[in-house]
Tab-separated table of N, CA and C in Angstrom:
chain	number	residue	atom	x	y	z
A	1293	UNK	N	-13.513	84.166	52.551
A	1293	UNK	CA	-14.560	85.229	52.751
A	1293	UNK	C	-13.979	86.547	53.121
A	1294	UNK	N	-14.290	87.605	52.609
A	1294	UNK	CA	-13.727	88.888	52.842
A	1294	UNK	C	-14.208	89.458	54.245
A	1295	UNK	N	-13.416	90.214	54.884
A	1295	UNK	CA	-14.031	90.739	56.216
A	1295	UNK	C	-15.006	91.935	55.907
A	1296	UNK	N	-15.848	92.069	56.746
A	1296	UNK	CA	-16.981	93.062	56.634
A	1296	UNK	C	-16.266	94.355	57.189
A	1297	UNK	N	-16.881	95.432	56.804
A	1297	UNK	CA	-16.474	96.695	57.264
A	1297	UNK	C	-16.364	96.856	58.746
A	1298	UNK	N	-17.330	96.378	59.431
A	1298	UNK	CA	-17.496	96.382	60.932
A	1298	UNK	C	-16.343	95.616	61.489
A	1299	UNK	N	-15.987	94.550	60.833
A	1299	UNK	CA	-14.940	93.623	61.461
A	1299	UNK	C	-13.466	94.499	61.241
A	1300	UNK	N	-13.389	95.069	60.053
A	1300	UNK	CA	-12.272	95.916	59.798
A	1300	UNK	C	-11.979	96.969	60.904
A	1301	UNK	N	-13.133	97.709	61.126
A	1301	UNK	CA	-13.110	98.792	61.966
A	1301	UNK	C	-12.716	98.315	63.445
A	1302	UNK	N	-13.265	97.187	63.839
A	1302	UNK	CA	-12.972	96.599	65.266
A	1302	UNK	C	-11.619	96.237	65.072
A	1303	UNK	N	-11.083	95.562	64.158
A	1303	UNK	CA	-9.578	95.291	64.124
A	1303	UNK	C	-8.634	96.482	64.143
A	1304	UNK	N	-8.926	97.544	63.501
A	1304	UNK	CA	-8.207	98.779	63.486
A	1304	UNK	C	-8.237	99.331	64.926
A	1305	UNK	N	-9.394	99.255	65.555
A	1305	UNK	CA	-9.441	99.893	66.979
A	1305	UNK	C	-8.623	99.039	67.872
A	1306	UNK	N	-8.723	97.685	67.794
A	1306	UNK	CA	-7.924	96.817	68.690
A	1306	UNK	C	-6.427	97.134	68.465
A	1307	UNK	N	-5.982	97.128	67.129
A	1307	UNK	CA	-4.532	97.413	66.893
A	1307	UNK	C	-4.078	98.696	67.413
A	1308	UNK	N	-4.982	99.749	67.299
A	1308	UNK	CA	-4.683	101.025	67.701
A	1308	UNK	C	-4.494	101.080	69.284
A	1309	UNK	N	-5.335	100.496	69.915
A	1309	UNK	CA	-5.326	100.329	71.271
A	1309	UNK	C	-3.904	99.553	71.786
A	1310	UNK	N	-3.708	98.521	71.014
A	1310	UNK	CA	-2.381	97.699	71.239
A	1310	UNK	C	-1.221	98.622	71.129
A	1311	UNK	N	-1.208	99.329	70.005
A	1311	UNK	CA	-0.001	100.245	69.566
A	1311	UNK	C	-0.018	101.370	70.560
A	1312	UNK	N	-1.065	101.848	71.082
A	1312	UNK	CA	-0.888	102.948	71.999
A	1312	UNK	C	-0.421	102.466	73.381
A	1313	UNK	N	-0.788	101.373	73.769
A	1313	UNK	CA	-0.299	100.797	75.177
A	1313	UNK	C	0.960	100.162	75.187
A	1314	UNK	N	1.640	99.859	73.912
A	1314	UNK	CA	2.873	99.121	73.931
A	1314	UNK	C	4.046	99.934	73.974
A	1315	UNK	N	5.037	99.385	74.684
A	1315	UNK	CA	6.381	100.264	74.705
A	1315	UNK	C	7.122	99.786	73.429
A	1316	UNK	N	6.912	98.624	72.872
A	1316	UNK	CA	7.727	98.244	71.666
A	1316	UNK	C	6.845	97.410	70.751
A	1317	UNK	N	6.930	97.676	69.521
A	1317	UNK	CA	6.297	96.910	68.449
A	1317	UNK	C	7.451	96.377	67.515
A	1318	UNK	N	7.156	95.173	66.942
A	1318	UNK	CA	8.242	94.563	66.068
A	1318	UNK	C	7.254	94.094	64.800
A	1319	UNK	N	7.801	94.364	63.652
A	1319	UNK	CA	7.237	93.920	62.353
A	1319	UNK	C	8.103	92.889	61.747
A	1320	UNK	N	7.628	91.727	61.362
A	1320	UNK	CA	8.406	90.731	60.888
A	1320	UNK	C	7.657	90.076	59.631
A	1321	UNK	N	8.502	89.569	58.684
A	1321	UNK	CA	7.971	88.830	57.533
A	1321	UNK	C	7.976	87.378	57.966
A	1322	UNK	N	6.890	86.690	58.125
A	1322	UNK	CA	6.834	85.294	58.538
A	1322	UNK	C	6.509	84.341	57.462
A	1323	UNK	N	6.908	84.546	56.256
A	1323	UNK	CA	6.778	83.673	55.181
A	1323	UNK	C	7.772	82.453	55.392
A	1324	UNK	N	7.195	81.254	55.135
A	1324	UNK	CA	8.059	80.134	55.245
A	1324	UNK	C	7.872	79.482	56.574
A	1325	UNK	N	7.048	79.918	57.518
A	1325	UNK	CA	6.758	79.314	58.706
A	1325	UNK	C	5.686	78.422	58.590
A	1326	UNK	N	5.703	77.137	59.053
A	1326	UNK	CA	4.466	76.317	59.076
A	1326	UNK	C	3.687	76.547	60.350
A	1327	UNK	N	2.505	75.894	60.368
A	1327	UNK	CA	1.589	76.020	61.544
A	1327	UNK	C	2.314	75.595	62.836
A	1328	UNK	N	2.975	74.631	62.852
A	1328	UNK	CA	3.700	74.113	64.081
A	1328	UNK	C	4.578	75.204	64.530
A	1329	UNK	N	5.422	75.898	63.677
A	1329	UNK	CA	6.369	76.917	64.102
A	1329	UNK	C	5.661	78.078	64.666
A	1330	UNK	N	4.476	78.428	63.805
A	1330	UNK	CA	3.796	79.769	64.397
A	1330	UNK	C	3.101	79.295	65.754
A	1331	UNK	N	2.628	78.110	66.003
A	1331	UNK	CA	2.072	77.773	67.274
A	1331	UNK	C	3.014	77.829	68.360
A	1332	UNK	N	4.242	77.163	68.073
A	1332	UNK	CA	5.322	77.242	69.044
A	1332	UNK	C	5.747	78.719	69.422
A	1333	UNK	N	5.871	79.563	68.394
A	1333	UNK	CA	6.338	81.029	68.548
A	1333	UNK	C	5.182	81.678	69.411
A	1334	UNK	N	3.930	81.447	69.197
A	1334	UNK	CA	2.853	82.061	69.997
A	1334	UNK	C	2.863	81.567	71.462
A	1335	UNK	N	3.201	80.325	71.676
A	1335	UNK	CA	3.200	79.821	73.105
A	1335	UNK	C	4.470	80.484	73.852
A	1336	UNK	N	5.522	80.603	73.091
A	1336	UNK	CA	6.680	81.120	73.777
A	1336	UNK	C	6.462	82.525	73.981
A	1337	UNK	N	5.806	83.340	73.090
A	1337	UNK	CA	5.575	84.724	73.324
A	1337	UNK	C	4.547	84.951	74.407
A	1338	UNK	N	3.578	84.049	74.558
A	1338	UNK	CA	2.661	84.264	75.574
A	1338	UNK	C	3.118	84.066	76.931
A	1339	UNK	N	4.116	83.242	77.084
A	1339	UNK	CA	4.785	82.980	78.324
A	1339	UNK	C	5.562	84.250	78.726
A	1340	UNK	N	5.871	85.094	77.873
A	1340	UNK	CA	6.618	86.426	78.248
A	1340	UNK	C	5.860	87.623	78.068
A	1341	UNK	N	4.558	87.511	78.077
A	1341	UNK	CA	3.669	88.622	77.902
A	1341	UNK	C	3.757	89.422	76.641
A	1342	UNK	N	4.069	88.652	75.598
A	1342	UNK	CA	4.307	89.285	74.244
A	1342	UNK	C	3.143	88.850	73.362
A	1343	UNK	N	2.535	89.766	72.662
A	1343	UNK	CA	1.347	89.468	71.831
A	1343	UNK	C	1.730	89.329	70.446
A	1344	UNK	N	1.351	88.392	69.641
A	1344	UNK	CA	1.631	88.128	68.241
A	1344	UNK	C	0.369	88.247	67.537
A	1345	UNK	N	0.357	88.979	66.293
A	1345	UNK	CA	-0.820	89.088	65.539
A	1345	UNK	C	-0.315	89.076	64.035
A	1346	UNK	N	-1.003	88.409	63.110
A	1346	UNK	CA	-0.786	88.560	61.738
A	1346	UNK	C	-1.765	89.686	61.338
A	1347	UNK	N	-1.184	90.775	60.786
A	1347	UNK	CA	-1.923	92.069	60.520
A	1347	UNK	C	-1.992	92.379	58.971
A	1348	UNK	N	-3.206	92.761	58.579
A	1348	UNK	CA	-3.244	93.365	57.194
A	1348	UNK	C	-2.567	94.710	57.132
A	1349	UNK	N	-1.710	94.959	56.253
A	1349	UNK	CA	-0.890	96.159	56.140
A	1349	UNK	C	-1.764	97.385	56.175
A	1350	UNK	N	-2.788	97.434	55.133
A	1350	UNK	CA	-3.578	98.580	55.087
A	1350	UNK	C	-4.335	99.020	56.372
A	1351	UNK	N	-4.757	98.163	57.057
A	1351	UNK	CA	-5.420	98.290	58.398
A	1351	UNK	C	-4.388	98.626	59.482
A	1352	UNK	N	-3.219	98.050	59.412
A	1352	UNK	CA	-2.235	98.440	60.311
A	1352	UNK	C	-1.694	99.852	60.191
A	1353	UNK	N	-1.699	100.359	58.943
A	1353	UNK	CA	-1.323	101.731	58.774
A	1353	UNK	C	-2.312	102.664	59.327
A	1354	UNK	N	-3.605	102.336	59.197
A	1354	UNK	CA	-4.721	103.083	59.826
A	1354	UNK	C	-4.548	103.125	61.424
A	1355	UNK	N	-4.331	101.881	61.940
A	1355	UNK	CA	-4.131	101.773	63.301
A	1355	UNK	C	-3.017	102.397	63.945
A	1356	UNK	N	-1.856	102.464	63.289
A	1356	UNK	CA	-0.661	103.046	63.884
A	1356	UNK	C	-0.656	104.556	63.821
A	1357	UNK	N	-1.461	105.118	62.938
A	1357	UNK	CA	-1.437	106.627	62.915
A	1357	UNK	C	-1.859	107.115	64.272
A	1358	UNK	N	-1.333	108.199	64.656
A	1358	UNK	CA	-1.566	108.961	65.837
A	1358	UNK	C	-1.277	108.075	67.090
A	1359	UNK	N	-0.197	107.218	66.916
A	1359	UNK	CA	0.341	106.544	68.173
A	1359	UNK	C	1.861	106.743	68.072
A	1360	UNK	N	2.537	106.429	69.124
A	1360	UNK	CA	4.005	106.632	69.059
A	1360	UNK	C	4.734	105.678	67.992
A	1361	UNK	N	3.993	104.643	67.586
A	1361	UNK	CA	4.594	103.648	66.728
A	1361	UNK	C	4.181	103.969	65.234
A	1362	UNK	N	3.891	105.187	64.926
A	1362	UNK	CA	3.476	105.511	63.625
A	1362	UNK	C	4.731	105.369	62.610
A	1363	UNK	N	5.890	105.380	63.173
A	1363	UNK	CA	7.029	105.277	62.280
A	1363	UNK	C	7.185	103.920	61.567
A	1364	UNK	N	6.471	102.877	62.098
A	1364	UNK	CA	6.423	101.567	61.498
A	1364	UNK	C	5.755	101.495	60.149
A	1365	UNK	N	4.953	102.601	59.808
A	1365	UNK	CA	4.154	102.599	58.609
A	1365	UNK	C	4.942	102.238	57.282
A	1366	UNK	N	6.235	102.846	57.319
A	1366	UNK	CA	7.049	102.610	56.148
A	1366	UNK	C	7.535	101.178	56.013
A	1367	UNK	N	7.405	100.455	57.049
A	1367	UNK	CA	7.911	98.959	56.989
A	1367	UNK	C	6.797	97.982	56.711
A	1368	UNK	N	5.628	98.472	56.474
A	1368	UNK	CA	4.506	97.599	56.108
A	1368	UNK	C	4.393	97.080	54.752
A	1369	UNK	N	5.095	96.148	54.332
A	1369	UNK	CA	5.222	95.587	52.993
A	1369	UNK	C	5.218	94.077	53.138
A	1370	UNK	N	4.345	93.388	52.323
A	1370	UNK	CA	4.288	91.978	52.368
A	1370	UNK	C	3.612	91.465	53.550
A	1371	UNK	N	3.560	90.141	53.909
A	1371	UNK	CA	2.953	89.631	54.986
A	1371	UNK	C	3.605	90.139	56.252
A	1372	UNK	N	2.809	90.486	57.200
A	1372	UNK	CA	3.330	91.102	58.475
A	1372	UNK	C	2.843	90.440	59.665
A	1373	UNK	N	3.796	90.152	60.499
A	1373	UNK	CA	3.558	89.705	61.915
A	1373	UNK	C	3.968	90.767	62.829
A	1374	UNK	N	2.934	91.105	63.722
A	1374	UNK	CA	3.160	92.086	64.653
A	1374	UNK	C	3.279	91.531	66.135
A	1375	UNK	N	4.465	91.856	66.664
A	1375	UNK	CA	4.729	91.423	67.957
A	1375	UNK	C	4.893	92.654	68.904
A	1376	UNK	N	4.225	92.568	70.072
A	1376	UNK	CA	4.105	93.844	70.966
A	1376	UNK	C	4.289	93.356	72.320
A	1377	UNK	N	4.857	94.327	73.119
A	1377	UNK	CA	5.101	94.104	74.563
A	1377	UNK	C	4.763	95.551	75.308
A	1378	UNK	N	4.219	95.423	76.450
A	1378	UNK	CA	3.991	96.538	77.218
A	1378	UNK	C	5.175	96.917	78.101
A	1379	UNK	N	5.915	95.926	78.381
A	1379	UNK	CA	6.988	95.940	79.371
A	1379	UNK	C	8.356	96.118	78.950
A	1380	UNK	N	8.933	94.996	78.363
A	1380	UNK	CA	10.413	94.810	78.137
A	1380	UNK	C	10.615	94.736	76.704
A	1381	UNK	N	11.152	95.728	76.130
A	1381	UNK	CA	11.508	95.635	74.687
A	1381	UNK	C	12.628	94.627	74.409
A	1382	UNK	N	13.572	94.543	75.472
A	1382	UNK	CA	14.648	93.560	75.284
A	1382	UNK	C	14.169	92.160	75.357
A	1383	UNK	N	13.107	91.882	76.048
A	1383	UNK	CA	12.565	90.550	76.083
A	1383	UNK	C	11.929	90.090	74.703
A	1384	UNK	N	11.282	91.055	74.140
A	1384	UNK	CA	10.727	90.898	72.813
A	1384	UNK	C	11.855	90.706	71.770
A	1385	UNK	N	12.832	91.469	71.814
A	1385	UNK	CA	14.116	91.350	70.996
A	1385	UNK	C	14.634	89.948	71.081
A	1386	UNK	N	14.936	89.551	72.376
A	1386	UNK	CA	15.536	88.227	72.628
A	1386	UNK	C	14.768	87.085	72.048
A	1387	UNK	N	13.328	87.157	72.299
A	1387	UNK	CA	12.606	86.120	71.828
A	1387	UNK	C	12.496	86.034	70.352
A	1388	UNK	N	12.388	87.202	69.587
A	1388	UNK	CA	12.345	87.158	68.188
A	1388	UNK	C	13.854	86.839	67.572
A	1389	UNK	N	14.884	87.172	68.292
A	1389	UNK	CA	16.266	86.819	67.858
A	1389	UNK	C	16.422	85.248	67.769
A	1390	UNK	N	15.853	84.644	68.844
A	1390	UNK	CA	15.888	83.304	68.948
A	1390	UNK	C	15.111	82.614	67.961
A	1391	UNK	N	13.898	83.070	67.598
A	1391	UNK	CA	13.061	82.510	66.660
A	1391	UNK	C	13.581	82.664	65.164
A	1392	UNK	N	14.176	83.818	64.946
A	1392	UNK	CA	14.871	84.018	63.741
A	1392	UNK	C	15.945	83.096	63.503
A	1393	UNK	N	16.736	82.729	64.554
A	1393	UNK	CA	17.847	81.821	64.495
A	1393	UNK	C	17.312	80.477	64.017
A	1394	UNK	N	16.202	80.027	64.604
A	1394	UNK	CA	15.603	78.716	64.439
A	1394	UNK	C	14.956	78.540	63.089
A	1395	UNK	N	14.374	79.813	62.637
A	1395	UNK	CA	13.640	79.754	61.282
A	1395	UNK	C	14.249	80.861	60.412
A	1396	UNK	N	15.110	80.438	59.704
A	1396	UNK	CA	15.908	81.520	58.818
A	1396	UNK	C	15.094	82.088	57.755
A	1397	UNK	N	13.802	81.526	57.399
A	1397	UNK	CA	13.090	82.161	56.430
A	1397	UNK	C	12.336	83.445	57.025
A	1398	UNK	N	12.226	83.566	58.325
A	1398	UNK	CA	11.684	84.598	58.981
A	1398	UNK	C	12.606	85.792	58.955
A	1399	UNK	N	12.167	87.046	58.874
A	1399	UNK	CA	12.986	88.134	58.804
A	1399	UNK	C	12.286	89.235	59.542
A	1400	UNK	N	13.074	89.965	60.460
A	1400	UNK	CA	12.406	91.194	61.203
A	1400	UNK	C	12.804	92.364	60.300
A	1401	UNK	N	11.664	93.089	60.021
A	1401	UNK	CA	11.758	94.311	59.178
A	1401	UNK	C	12.070	95.435	59.913
A	1402	UNK	N	11.400	95.807	61.102
A	1402	UNK	CA	11.606	96.923	61.817
A	1402	UNK	C	11.079	96.816	63.257
A	1403	UNK	N	11.670	97.572	64.221
A	1403	UNK	CA	11.247	97.605	65.548
A	1403	UNK	C	10.964	99.112	66.032
A	1404	UNK	N	9.930	99.267	66.690
A	1404	UNK	CA	9.710	100.659	67.173
A	1404	UNK	C	9.703	100.481	68.740
A	1405	UNK	N	10.736	101.159	69.348
A	1405	UNK	CA	10.898	101.216	70.792
A	1405	UNK	C	10.425	102.584	71.231
A	1406	UNK	N	9.401	102.765	71.929
A	1406	UNK	CA	8.915	104.015	72.449
A	1406	UNK	C	8.926	105.146	71.300
A	1407	UNK	N	8.482	104.747	70.078
A	1407	UNK	CA	8.428	105.589	69.036
A	1407	UNK	C	9.696	105.880	68.279
A	1408	UNK	N	10.764	105.178	68.631
A	1408	UNK	CA	11.984	105.305	67.896
A	1408	UNK	C	12.171	104.174	66.864
A	1409	UNK	N	12.318	104.311	65.620
A	1409	UNK	CA	12.406	103.266	64.691
A	1409	UNK	C	13.730	102.640	64.679
A	1410	UNK	N	13.828	101.367	64.884
A	1410	UNK	CA	15.076	100.563	64.745
A	1410	UNK	C	14.986	99.582	63.632
A	1411	UNK	N	15.998	99.662	62.716
A	1411	UNK	CA	15.889	98.611	61.629
A	1411	UNK	C	16.103	97.206	62.053
A	1412	UNK	N	15.464	96.296	61.314
A	1412	UNK	CA	15.415	94.976	61.630
A	1412	UNK	C	16.795	94.413	61.840
A	1413	UNK	N	17.779	94.890	61.094
A	1413	UNK	CA	19.232	94.462	61.205
A	1413	UNK	C	19.874	94.669	62.602
A	1414	UNK	N	19.240	95.604	63.411
A	1414	UNK	CA	19.817	96.005	64.677
A	1414	UNK	C	19.099	95.149	65.745
A	1415	UNK	N	18.363	94.040	65.345
A	1415	UNK	CA	17.760	93.282	66.412
A	1415	UNK	C	18.669	92.724	67.419
A	1416	UNK	N	19.845	92.180	67.031
A	1416	UNK	CA	20.713	91.556	67.888
A	1416	UNK	C	21.287	92.533	68.860
A	1417	UNK	N	21.437	93.739	68.469
A	1417	UNK	CA	21.963	94.777	69.416
A	1417	UNK	C	20.995	95.154	70.492
A	1418	UNK	N	19.789	95.189	70.067
A	1418	UNK	CA	18.706	95.391	71.015
A	1418	UNK	C	18.440	94.153	71.945
A	1419	UNK	N	18.634	93.111	71.524
A	1419	UNK	CA	18.454	91.788	72.278
A	1419	UNK	C	19.613	91.742	73.161
A	1420	UNK	N	20.801	92.229	72.931
A	1420	UNK	CA	21.858	92.014	73.720
A	1420	UNK	C	21.930	93.145	74.916
A	1421	UNK	N	20.974	94.026	74.911
A	1421	UNK	CA	20.816	95.056	75.942
A	1421	UNK	C	20.601	94.342	77.154
A	1422	UNK	N	21.058	94.946	78.418
A	1422	UNK	CA	20.661	94.198	79.710
A	1422	UNK	C	19.188	94.358	80.010
A	1423	UNK	N	18.659	93.446	80.895
A	1423	UNK	CA	17.317	93.549	81.164
A	1423	UNK	C	17.245	94.711	82.213
A	1424	UNK	N	15.881	94.976	82.496
A	1424	UNK	CA	15.769	96.085	83.490
A	1424	UNK	C	16.414	95.887	84.815
A	1425	UNK	N	16.388	94.646	85.329
A	1425	UNK	CA	16.855	94.258	86.591
A	1425	UNK	C	18.543	94.296	86.424
A	1426	UNK	N	18.996	93.962	85.347
A	1426	UNK	CA	20.568	94.004	85.187
A	1426	UNK	C	20.856	95.376	85.137
A	1427	UNK	N	20.194	96.224	84.354
A	1427	UNK	CA	20.515	97.622	84.276
A	1427	UNK	C	20.543	98.287	85.686
A	1428	UNK	N	19.456	98.069	86.414
A	1428	UNK	CA	19.378	98.597	87.790
A	1428	UNK	C	20.554	98.110	88.611
A	1429	UNK	N	20.876	96.895	88.522
A	1429	UNK	CA	22.109	96.399	89.324
A	1429	UNK	C	23.298	97.012	89.003
A	1430	UNK	N	23.469	97.323	87.622
A	1430	UNK	CA	24.781	97.952	87.177
A	1430	UNK	C	24.678	99.384	87.729
A	1431	UNK	N	23.494	100.093	87.665
A	1431	UNK	CA	23.418	101.437	88.142
A	1431	UNK	C	23.757	101.598	89.678
A	1432	UNK	N	23.209	100.569	90.457
A	1432	UNK	CA	23.519	100.559	91.823
A	1432	UNK	C	25.012	100.421	91.994
A	1433	UNK	N	25.678	99.495	91.334
A	1433	UNK	CA	27.131	99.224	91.418
A	1433	UNK	C	27.957	100.487	91.137
A	1434	UNK	N	27.463	101.220	90.032
A	1434	UNK	CA	28.136	102.511	89.754
A	1434	UNK	C	27.962	103.489	90.767
A	1435	UNK	N	26.874	103.690	91.278
A	1435	UNK	CA	26.496	104.625	92.423
A	1435	UNK	C	27.273	104.196	93.725
A	1436	UNK	N	27.420	102.914	93.965
A	1436	UNK	CA	28.021	102.461	95.189
A	1436	UNK	C	29.491	102.526	95.129
A	1437	UNK	N	30.123	102.590	94.032
A	1437	UNK	CA	31.584	102.633	93.918
A	1437	UNK	C	32.252	103.736	94.531
A	1438	UNK	N	31.799	104.979	94.445
A	1438	UNK	CA	32.532	106.086	95.089
A	1438	UNK	C	32.389	106.058	96.581
A	1439	UNK	N	31.203	105.634	97.139
A	1439	UNK	CA	31.010	105.405	98.527
A	1439	UNK	C	31.811	104.453	99.167
A	1440	UNK	N	31.974	103.303	98.386
A	1440	UNK	CA	32.951	102.179	98.843
A	1440	UNK	C	34.338	102.649	98.881
A	1441	UNK	N	34.722	103.424	97.860
A	1441	UNK	CA	36.136	103.926	97.847
A	1441	UNK	C	36.359	104.961	98.902
A	1442	UNK	N	35.443	105.761	99.276
A	1442	UNK	CA	35.557	106.754	100.316
A	1442	UNK	C	35.734	105.957	101.711
A	1443	UNK	N	34.820	104.897	101.831
A	1443	UNK	CA	35.034	104.138	103.090
A	1443	UNK	C	36.344	103.456	103.199
A	1444	UNK	N	36.822	102.974	102.125
A	1444	UNK	CA	38.173	102.360	102.191
A	1444	UNK	C	39.334	103.434	102.365
A	1445	UNK	N	39.152	104.598	101.848
A	1445	UNK	CA	40.147	105.649	102.021
A	1445	UNK	C	39.995	106.217	103.517
A	1446	UNK	N	38.902	106.298	104.020
A	1446	UNK	CA	38.762	106.794	105.477
A	1446	UNK	C	39.217	105.760	106.420
A	1447	UNK	N	39.063	104.503	106.192
A	1447	UNK	CA	39.508	103.328	107.008
A	1447	UNK	C	41.035	103.222	106.844
A	1448	UNK	N	41.610	103.634	105.838
A	1448	UNK	CA	43.048	103.460	105.609
A	1448	UNK	C	43.839	104.493	106.475
A	1449	UNK	N	43.234	105.682	106.564
A	1449	UNK	CA	43.920	106.652	107.500
A	1449	UNK	C	44.251	106.207	108.953
A	1450	UNK	N	43.297	105.651	109.608
A	1450	UNK	CA	43.569	105.084	111.007
A	1450	UNK	C	44.562	103.887	110.943
A	1451	UNK	N	44.417	103.119	109.888
A	1451	UNK	CA	45.361	101.928	109.799
A	1451	UNK	C	46.718	102.513	109.635
A	1452	UNK	N	46.986	103.490	108.855
A	1452	UNK	CA	48.263	104.016	108.607
A	1452	UNK	C	48.861	104.665	109.807
A	1453	UNK	N	47.994	105.364	110.625
A	1453	UNK	CA	48.454	105.965	111.867
A	1453	UNK	C	48.811	104.852	112.933
A	1454	UNK	N	48.069	103.763	112.967
A	1454	UNK	CA	48.408	102.747	113.836
A	1454	UNK	C	49.769	102.003	113.446
A	1455	UNK	N	49.995	101.756	112.068
A	1455	UNK	CA	51.187	101.235	111.626
A	1455	UNK	C	52.369	102.186	111.824
A	1456	UNK	N	52.179	103.427	111.668
A	1456	UNK	CA	53.227	104.443	112.065
A	1456	UNK	C	53.588	104.488	113.395
A	1457	UNK	N	52.651	104.472	114.314
A	1457	UNK	CA	52.850	104.441	115.762
A	1457	UNK	C	53.603	103.204	116.155
A	1458	UNK	N	53.183	102.040	115.606
A	1458	UNK	CA	53.644	100.779	115.801
A	1458	UNK	C	55.142	100.740	115.451
A	1459	UNK	N	55.408	101.190	114.281
A	1459	UNK	CA	56.899	101.309	113.797
A	1459	UNK	C	57.635	102.204	114.735
A	1460	UNK	N	57.096	103.380	115.082
A	1460	UNK	CA	57.865	104.343	116.022
A	1460	UNK	C	58.128	103.661	117.270
A	1461	UNK	N	57.117	102.898	117.800
A	1461	UNK	CA	57.343	102.291	119.071
A	1461	UNK	C	58.404	101.145	118.985
A	1462	UNK	N	58.515	100.441	117.876
A	1462	UNK	CA	59.478	99.427	117.726
A	1462	UNK	C	60.774	99.945	117.554
A	1463	UNK	N	60.905	101.116	116.865
A	1463	UNK	CA	62.272	101.800	116.693
A	1463	UNK	C	62.736	102.266	117.973
A	1464	UNK	N	61.799	102.825	118.857
A	1464	UNK	CA	62.225	103.447	120.086
A	1464	UNK	C	62.651	102.375	121.143
A	1465	UNK	N	62.225	101.275	121.026
A	1465	UNK	CA	62.483	100.163	121.977
A	1465	UNK	C	63.899	99.768	121.744
A	1466	UNK	N	64.419	99.791	120.662
A	1466	UNK	CA	65.716	99.361	120.276
A	1466	UNK	C	66.779	100.352	120.720
């Protein structure tokens, strides 16, 4: 049964709102996946606050226009699965990388991260990026290193003075 015009308009509005609020969108070709695999994928995605939708390409093109993810329009060919996240693009990439490894018939076409188009072949490089917490920890480590080195240097000066005085006292006793 075909969709009514009202249903199509509502779907476009929903997808437009989703694309406007998402930090990352991923388009994948889901051909070859059975119902059990799709259900498993949805459960795993839901656990990480990732939303999955099968989208009609023509309606997705309308929905993506005037959003940061309009760059995905060129990748809308064939059956399209749309995955979106509001928070962590890395988590989305890691989940989809794992799913693609399990189901070789699935292929990621393109990813839009804050409006920047990333080809599907670059999924693993995006998935290997550190999480937000890991990146913050690395940044704190980098910022802390000069301070720690300064503290070591400043504490070394009195140590050297004490060692020099101790050596001088030992030499003078003899």
